[in-house]
Short mmCIF file of C-alpha atoms and ligand atoms in Angstrom, two decimals:
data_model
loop_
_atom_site.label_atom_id
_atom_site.label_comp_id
_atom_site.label_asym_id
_atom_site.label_seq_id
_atom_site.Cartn_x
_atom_site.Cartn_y
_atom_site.Cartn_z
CA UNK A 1 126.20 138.32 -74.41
CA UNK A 2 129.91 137.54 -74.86
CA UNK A 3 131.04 134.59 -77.40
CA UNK A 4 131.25 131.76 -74.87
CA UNK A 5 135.51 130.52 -75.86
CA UNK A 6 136.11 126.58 -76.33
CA UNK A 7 139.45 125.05 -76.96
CA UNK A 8 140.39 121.43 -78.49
CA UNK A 9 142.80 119.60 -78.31
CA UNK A 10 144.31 116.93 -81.42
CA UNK A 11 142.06 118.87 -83.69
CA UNK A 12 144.14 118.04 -87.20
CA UNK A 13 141.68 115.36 -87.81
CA UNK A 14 138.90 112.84 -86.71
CA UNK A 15 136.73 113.25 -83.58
CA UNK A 16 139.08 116.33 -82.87
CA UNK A 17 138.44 118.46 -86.28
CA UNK A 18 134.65 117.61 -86.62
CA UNK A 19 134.30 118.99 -82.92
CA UNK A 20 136.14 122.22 -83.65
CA UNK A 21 133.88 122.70 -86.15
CA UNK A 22 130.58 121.81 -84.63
CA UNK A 23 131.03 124.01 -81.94
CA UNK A 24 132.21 126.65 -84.25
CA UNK A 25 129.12 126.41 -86.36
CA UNK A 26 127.48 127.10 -83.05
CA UNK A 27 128.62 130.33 -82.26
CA UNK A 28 131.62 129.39 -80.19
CA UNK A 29 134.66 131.35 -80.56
CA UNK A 30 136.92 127.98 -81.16
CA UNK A 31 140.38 127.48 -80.55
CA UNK A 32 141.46 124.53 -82.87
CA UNK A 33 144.36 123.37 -81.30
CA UNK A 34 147.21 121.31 -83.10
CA UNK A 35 150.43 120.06 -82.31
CA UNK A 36 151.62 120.38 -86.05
CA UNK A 37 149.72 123.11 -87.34
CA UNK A 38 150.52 122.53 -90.82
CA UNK A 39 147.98 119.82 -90.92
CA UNK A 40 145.36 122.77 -90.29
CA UNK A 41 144.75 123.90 -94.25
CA UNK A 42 141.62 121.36 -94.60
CA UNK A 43 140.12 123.46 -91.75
CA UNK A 44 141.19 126.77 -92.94
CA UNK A 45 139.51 126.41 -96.28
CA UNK A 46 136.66 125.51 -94.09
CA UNK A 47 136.92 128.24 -91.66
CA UNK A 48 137.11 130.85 -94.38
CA UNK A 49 134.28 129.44 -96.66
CA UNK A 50 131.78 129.31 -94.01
CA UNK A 51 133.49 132.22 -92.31
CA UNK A 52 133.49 130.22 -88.75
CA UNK A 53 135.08 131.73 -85.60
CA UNK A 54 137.82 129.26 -85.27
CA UNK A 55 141.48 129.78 -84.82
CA UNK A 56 144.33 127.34 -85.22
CA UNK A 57 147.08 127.38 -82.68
CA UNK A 58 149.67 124.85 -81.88
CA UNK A 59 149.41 123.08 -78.92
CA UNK A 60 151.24 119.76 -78.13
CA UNK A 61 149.96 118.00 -75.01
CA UNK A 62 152.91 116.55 -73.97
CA UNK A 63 154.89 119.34 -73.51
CA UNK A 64 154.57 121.80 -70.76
CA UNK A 65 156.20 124.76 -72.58
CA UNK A 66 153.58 124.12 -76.01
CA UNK A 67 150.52 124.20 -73.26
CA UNK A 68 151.30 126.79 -71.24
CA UNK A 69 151.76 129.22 -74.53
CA UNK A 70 149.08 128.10 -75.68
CA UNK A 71 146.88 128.91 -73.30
CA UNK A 72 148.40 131.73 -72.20
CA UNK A 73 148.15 132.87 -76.02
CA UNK A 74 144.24 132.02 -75.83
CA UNK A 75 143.94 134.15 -72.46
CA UNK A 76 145.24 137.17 -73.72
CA UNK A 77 143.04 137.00 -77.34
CA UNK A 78 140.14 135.81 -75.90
CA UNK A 79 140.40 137.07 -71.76
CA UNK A 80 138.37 133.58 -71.13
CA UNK A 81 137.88 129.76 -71.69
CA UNK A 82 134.43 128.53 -71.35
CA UNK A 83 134.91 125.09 -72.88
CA UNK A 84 138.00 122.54 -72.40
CA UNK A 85 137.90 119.37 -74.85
CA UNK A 86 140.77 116.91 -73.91
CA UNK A 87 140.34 114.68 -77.28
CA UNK A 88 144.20 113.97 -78.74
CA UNK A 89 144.94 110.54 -78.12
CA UNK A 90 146.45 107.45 -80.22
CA UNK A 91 146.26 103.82 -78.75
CA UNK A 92 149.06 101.10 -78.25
CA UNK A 93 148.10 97.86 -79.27
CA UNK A 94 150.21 94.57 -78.06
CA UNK A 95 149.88 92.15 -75.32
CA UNK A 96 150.72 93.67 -71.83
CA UNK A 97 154.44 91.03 -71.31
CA UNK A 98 155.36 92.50 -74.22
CA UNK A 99 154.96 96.47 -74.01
CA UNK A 100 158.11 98.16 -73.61
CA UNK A 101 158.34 100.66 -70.64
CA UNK A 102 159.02 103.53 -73.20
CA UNK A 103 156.30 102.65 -75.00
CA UNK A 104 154.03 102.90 -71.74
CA UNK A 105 154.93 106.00 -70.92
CA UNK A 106 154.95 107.43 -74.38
CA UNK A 107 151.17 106.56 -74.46
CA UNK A 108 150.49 107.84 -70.71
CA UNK A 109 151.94 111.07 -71.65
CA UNK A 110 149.53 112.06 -74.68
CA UNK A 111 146.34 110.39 -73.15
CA UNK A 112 146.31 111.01 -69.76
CA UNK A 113 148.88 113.09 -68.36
CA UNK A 114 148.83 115.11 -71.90
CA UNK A 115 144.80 115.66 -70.34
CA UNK A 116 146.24 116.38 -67.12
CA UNK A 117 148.64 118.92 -68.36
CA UNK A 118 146.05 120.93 -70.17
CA UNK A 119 143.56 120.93 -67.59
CA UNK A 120 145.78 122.20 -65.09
CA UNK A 121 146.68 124.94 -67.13
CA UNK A 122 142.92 125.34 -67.94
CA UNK A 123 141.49 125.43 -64.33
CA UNK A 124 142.65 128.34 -62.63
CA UNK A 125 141.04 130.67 -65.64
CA UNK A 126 137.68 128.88 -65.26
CA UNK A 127 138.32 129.27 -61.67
CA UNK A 128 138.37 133.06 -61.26
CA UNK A 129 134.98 133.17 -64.17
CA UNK A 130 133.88 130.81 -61.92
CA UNK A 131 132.21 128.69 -64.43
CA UNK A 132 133.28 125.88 -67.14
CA UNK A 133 133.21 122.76 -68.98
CA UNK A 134 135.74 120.37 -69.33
CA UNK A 135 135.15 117.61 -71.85
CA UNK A 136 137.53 114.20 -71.73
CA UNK A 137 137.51 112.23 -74.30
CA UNK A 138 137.54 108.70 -73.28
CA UNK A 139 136.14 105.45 -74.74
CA UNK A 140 134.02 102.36 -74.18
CA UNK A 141 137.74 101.44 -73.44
CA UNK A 142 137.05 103.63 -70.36
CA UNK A 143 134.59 101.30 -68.85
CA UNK A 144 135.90 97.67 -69.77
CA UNK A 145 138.91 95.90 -70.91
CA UNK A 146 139.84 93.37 -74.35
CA UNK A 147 142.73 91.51 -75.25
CA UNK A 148 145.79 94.30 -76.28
CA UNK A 149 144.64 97.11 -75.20
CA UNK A 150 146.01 97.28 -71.67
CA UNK A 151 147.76 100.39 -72.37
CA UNK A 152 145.42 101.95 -73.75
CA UNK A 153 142.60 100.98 -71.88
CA UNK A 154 144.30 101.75 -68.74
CA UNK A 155 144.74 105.32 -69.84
CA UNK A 156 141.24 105.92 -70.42
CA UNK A 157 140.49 103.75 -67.14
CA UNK A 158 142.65 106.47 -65.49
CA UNK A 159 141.21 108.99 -67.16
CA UNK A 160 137.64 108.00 -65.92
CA UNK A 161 138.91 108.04 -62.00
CA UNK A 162 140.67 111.48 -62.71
CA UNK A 163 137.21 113.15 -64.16
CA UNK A 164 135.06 111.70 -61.22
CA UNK A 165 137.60 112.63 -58.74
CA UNK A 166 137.80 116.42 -60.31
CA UNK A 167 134.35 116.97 -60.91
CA UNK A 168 133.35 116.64 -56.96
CA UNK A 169 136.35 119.27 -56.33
CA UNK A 170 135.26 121.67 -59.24
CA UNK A 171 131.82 121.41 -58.20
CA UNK A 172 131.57 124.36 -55.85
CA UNK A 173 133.29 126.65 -58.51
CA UNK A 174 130.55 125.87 -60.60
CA UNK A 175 133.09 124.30 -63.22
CA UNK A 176 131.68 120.90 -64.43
CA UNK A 177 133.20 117.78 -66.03
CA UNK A 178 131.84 115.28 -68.81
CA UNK A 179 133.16 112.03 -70.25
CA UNK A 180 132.43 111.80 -73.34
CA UNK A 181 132.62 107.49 -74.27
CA UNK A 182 132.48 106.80 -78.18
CA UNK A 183 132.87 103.08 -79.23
CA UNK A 184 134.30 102.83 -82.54
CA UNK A 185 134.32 105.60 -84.85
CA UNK A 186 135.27 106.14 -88.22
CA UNK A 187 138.77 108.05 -88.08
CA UNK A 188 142.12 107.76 -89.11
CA UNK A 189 142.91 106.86 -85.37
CA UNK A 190 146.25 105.76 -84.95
CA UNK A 191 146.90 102.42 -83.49
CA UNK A 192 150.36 101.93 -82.61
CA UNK A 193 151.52 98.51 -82.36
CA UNK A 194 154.57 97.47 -79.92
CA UNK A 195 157.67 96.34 -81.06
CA UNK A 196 157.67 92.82 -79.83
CA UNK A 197 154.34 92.64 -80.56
CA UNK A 198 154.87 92.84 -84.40
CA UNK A 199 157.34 89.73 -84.17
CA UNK A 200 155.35 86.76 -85.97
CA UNK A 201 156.58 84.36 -83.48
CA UNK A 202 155.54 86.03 -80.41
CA UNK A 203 153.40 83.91 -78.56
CA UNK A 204 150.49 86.00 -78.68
CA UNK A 205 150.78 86.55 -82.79
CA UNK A 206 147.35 84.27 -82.72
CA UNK A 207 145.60 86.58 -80.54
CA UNK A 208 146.45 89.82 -82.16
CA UNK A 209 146.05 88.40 -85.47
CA UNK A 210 142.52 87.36 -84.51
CA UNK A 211 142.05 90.77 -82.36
CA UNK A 212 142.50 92.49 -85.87
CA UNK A 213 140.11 91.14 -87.40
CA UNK A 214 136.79 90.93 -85.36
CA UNK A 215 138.04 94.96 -84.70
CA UNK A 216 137.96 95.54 -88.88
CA UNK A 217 134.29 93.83 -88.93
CA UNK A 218 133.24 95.83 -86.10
CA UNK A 219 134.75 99.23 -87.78
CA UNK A 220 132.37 98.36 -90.59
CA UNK A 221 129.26 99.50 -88.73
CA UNK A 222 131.23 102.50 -86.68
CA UNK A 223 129.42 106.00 -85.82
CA UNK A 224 130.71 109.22 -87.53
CA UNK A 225 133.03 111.71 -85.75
CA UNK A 226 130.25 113.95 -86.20
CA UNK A 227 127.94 111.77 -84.46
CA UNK A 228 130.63 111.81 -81.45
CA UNK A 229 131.09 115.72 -82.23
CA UNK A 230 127.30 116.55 -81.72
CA UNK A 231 127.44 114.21 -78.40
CA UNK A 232 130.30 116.98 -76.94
CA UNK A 233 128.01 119.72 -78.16
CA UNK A 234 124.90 117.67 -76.16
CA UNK A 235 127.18 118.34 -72.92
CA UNK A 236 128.89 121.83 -74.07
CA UNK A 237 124.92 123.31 -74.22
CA UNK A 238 123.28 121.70 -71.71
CA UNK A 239 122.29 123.65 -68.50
CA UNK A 240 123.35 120.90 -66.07
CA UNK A 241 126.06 117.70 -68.09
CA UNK A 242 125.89 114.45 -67.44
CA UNK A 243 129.24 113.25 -66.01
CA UNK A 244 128.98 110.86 -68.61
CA UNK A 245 127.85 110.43 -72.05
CA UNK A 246 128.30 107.19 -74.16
CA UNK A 247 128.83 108.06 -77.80
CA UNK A 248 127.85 104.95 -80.51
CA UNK A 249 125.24 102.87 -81.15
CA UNK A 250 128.08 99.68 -80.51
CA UNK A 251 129.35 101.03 -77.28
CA UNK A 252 125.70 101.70 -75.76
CA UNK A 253 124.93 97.97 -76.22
CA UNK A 254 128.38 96.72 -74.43
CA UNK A 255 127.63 98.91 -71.88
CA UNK A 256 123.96 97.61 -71.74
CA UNK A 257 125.49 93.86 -71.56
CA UNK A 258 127.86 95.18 -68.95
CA UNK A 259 125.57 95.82 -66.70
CA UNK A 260 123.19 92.81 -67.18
CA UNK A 261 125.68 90.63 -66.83
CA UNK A 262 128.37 89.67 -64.42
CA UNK A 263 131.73 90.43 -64.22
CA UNK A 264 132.12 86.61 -64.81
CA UNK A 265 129.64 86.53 -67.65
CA UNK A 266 130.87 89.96 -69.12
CA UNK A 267 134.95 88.36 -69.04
CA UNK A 268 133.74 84.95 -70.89
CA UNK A 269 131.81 86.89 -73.63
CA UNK A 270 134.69 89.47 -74.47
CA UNK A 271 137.05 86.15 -74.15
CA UNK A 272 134.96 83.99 -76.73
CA UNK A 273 134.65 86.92 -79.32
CA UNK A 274 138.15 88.86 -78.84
CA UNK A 275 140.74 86.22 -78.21
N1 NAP B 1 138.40 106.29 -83.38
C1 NAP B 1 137.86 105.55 -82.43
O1 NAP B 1 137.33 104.44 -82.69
C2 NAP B 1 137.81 106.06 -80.99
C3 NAP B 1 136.99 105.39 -80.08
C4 NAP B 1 136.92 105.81 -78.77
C5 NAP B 1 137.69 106.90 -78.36
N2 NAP B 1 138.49 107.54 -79.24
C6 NAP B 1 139.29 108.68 -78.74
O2 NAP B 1 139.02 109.82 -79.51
C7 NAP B 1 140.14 110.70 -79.48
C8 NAP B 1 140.43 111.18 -80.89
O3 NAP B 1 140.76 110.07 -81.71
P1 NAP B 1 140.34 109.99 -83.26
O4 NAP B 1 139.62 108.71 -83.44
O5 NAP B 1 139.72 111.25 -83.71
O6 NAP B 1 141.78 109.76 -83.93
P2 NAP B 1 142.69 110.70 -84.84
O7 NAP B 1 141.97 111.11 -86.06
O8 NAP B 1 144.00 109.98 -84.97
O9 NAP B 1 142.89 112.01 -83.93
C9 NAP B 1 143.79 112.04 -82.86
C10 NAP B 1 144.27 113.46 -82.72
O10 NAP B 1 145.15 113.53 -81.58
C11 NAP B 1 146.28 114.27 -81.98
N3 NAP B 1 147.44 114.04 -81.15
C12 NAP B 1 148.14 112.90 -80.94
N4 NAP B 1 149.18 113.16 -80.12
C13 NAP B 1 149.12 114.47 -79.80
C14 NAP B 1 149.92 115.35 -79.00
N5 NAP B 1 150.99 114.93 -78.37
N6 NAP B 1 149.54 116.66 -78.89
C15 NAP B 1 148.45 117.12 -79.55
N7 NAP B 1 147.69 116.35 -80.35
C16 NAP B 1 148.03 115.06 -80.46
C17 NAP B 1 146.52 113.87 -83.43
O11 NAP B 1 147.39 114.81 -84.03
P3 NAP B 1 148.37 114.44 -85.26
O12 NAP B 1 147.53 114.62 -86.51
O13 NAP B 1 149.47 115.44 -85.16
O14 NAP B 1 148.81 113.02 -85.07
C18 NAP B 1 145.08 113.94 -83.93
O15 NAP B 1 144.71 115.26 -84.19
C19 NAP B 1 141.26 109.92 -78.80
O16 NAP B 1 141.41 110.36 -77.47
C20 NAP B 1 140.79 108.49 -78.85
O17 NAP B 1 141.30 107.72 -77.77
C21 NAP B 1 138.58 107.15 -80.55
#
């Protein structure tokens, strides 16, 4: 049988770099994908001690000329892509008045059209094996919103709408899509926080003061990137994925209380603990 061939994206650390390696350790032919491959030795030493069949190759999601070599380069060592994981992200933090435009679009570009770039690219190769899995990486942040996270949250909002939306088209090419929704996990993950949001006398200072916080308690009891790495091997083996899988103790619970509750209810919660 031929080595089934999975790419990932942002794999230089967290979610990204357990994945890689989790699906190389299962006999997929791995392409690690960077976009500063110098932050790839930790995974080389690993590669080469357990002798995994994983390559690193730079790919930066927001630029079109990185993506297409990329997976052009993949195409022509590997002739296939069975596996896409969309996982590099980052999140601006700050109250939605004060977000700068640049910064809006800076964080658009990785998360979702960074996702959109590489599954474009992606598609027509799964297309003509006609078969495939495309994995986005979203977030309990996918299915509701909290105080400072409009940007962010609204990327992996958008990202939800773009995998439902794509999965009915890719359907009949027998090319499926999974969301994969971790709450928090323990990772370097970098929160970027907006400019006018780090002046102490903006008028929401209070809020993402107190937003800090109740986030660093709730880090305390987070889920492994491994945990969230086996949950993308859960979809990447089974015979039939789930369109969506929820990744974290924490973010099955919110979900649960989502659903119990109205949107009222839900709104007034998040209010009384987040703000
Ligand atoms: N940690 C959490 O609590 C959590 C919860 C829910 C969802 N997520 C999602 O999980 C994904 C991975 O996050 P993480 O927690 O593993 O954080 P992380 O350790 O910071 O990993 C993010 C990865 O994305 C890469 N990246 C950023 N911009 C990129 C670009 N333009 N091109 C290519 N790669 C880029 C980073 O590369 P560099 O090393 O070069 O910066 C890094 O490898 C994100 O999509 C995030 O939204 C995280």
């Amino acid at each position: 049988m031929t080595q089934k061939v999975a790419v990932v994206t942002g794999s230089s650390s967290g979610i990204g770099f357990e994945t890689s390696l989790v699906l190389a350790r299962n006999n997929f032919h791995t392409y690690a994908t960077m976009r500063n491959p110098e932050k790839g030795a930790k995974m080389r030493t690993i590669q080469s001690g357990e002798n995994l069949p994983i390559e690193i190759i730079q790919l930066d999601v927001t630029s079109d000329k990185s993506v297409s070599h990329a997976i052009q380069s993949i195409l022509s060592r590997s002739g296939r892509i069975d596996v896409l994981v969309n996982n590099a992200g980052y999140g601006l933090v700050g109250a939605f008045e004060e977000l700068g435009m640049d910064e809006i679009k800076e964080q658009y570009e990785t998360n979702f059209f960074g996702v959109i770039r590489v599954t474009q690219a992606v598609i027509p190769i799964m297309k003509e094996q006609k078969s495939g899995l495309i994995v986005n990486i979203s977030s309990g942040a996918g299915r509701f919103g909290y105080p400072g996270g409009s940007a962010y949250v609204s990327t992996k909002f958008a990202l939800e709408g773009l995998s439902e939306s794509m999965a009915y088209e890719l359907d009949r090419f027998d090319i499926k899509v999974a969301l994969v929704e971790p709450g928090f996990v323990r990772t370097n993950f970098s929160s970027v926080i907006a400019k006018k949001s780090q002046d102490p006398d903006s008028e929401y200072s209070k809020m993402t003061e107190k937003m800090a916080e109740r986030m660093e308690v709730m880090r305390q009891n987070a889920s492994s990137p491994e945990l969230v790495a086996n949950v993308v091997l859960e979809a990447v083996t089974s015979r039939n994925p789930n369109l969506r899988y929820l990744a974290g103790k924490d973010v099955e619970q919110w979900i649960e209380q989502k659903k119990k509750m109205s949107d009222k209810e839900f709104f007034n919660m998040i209010k009384h603990s987040l703000s």
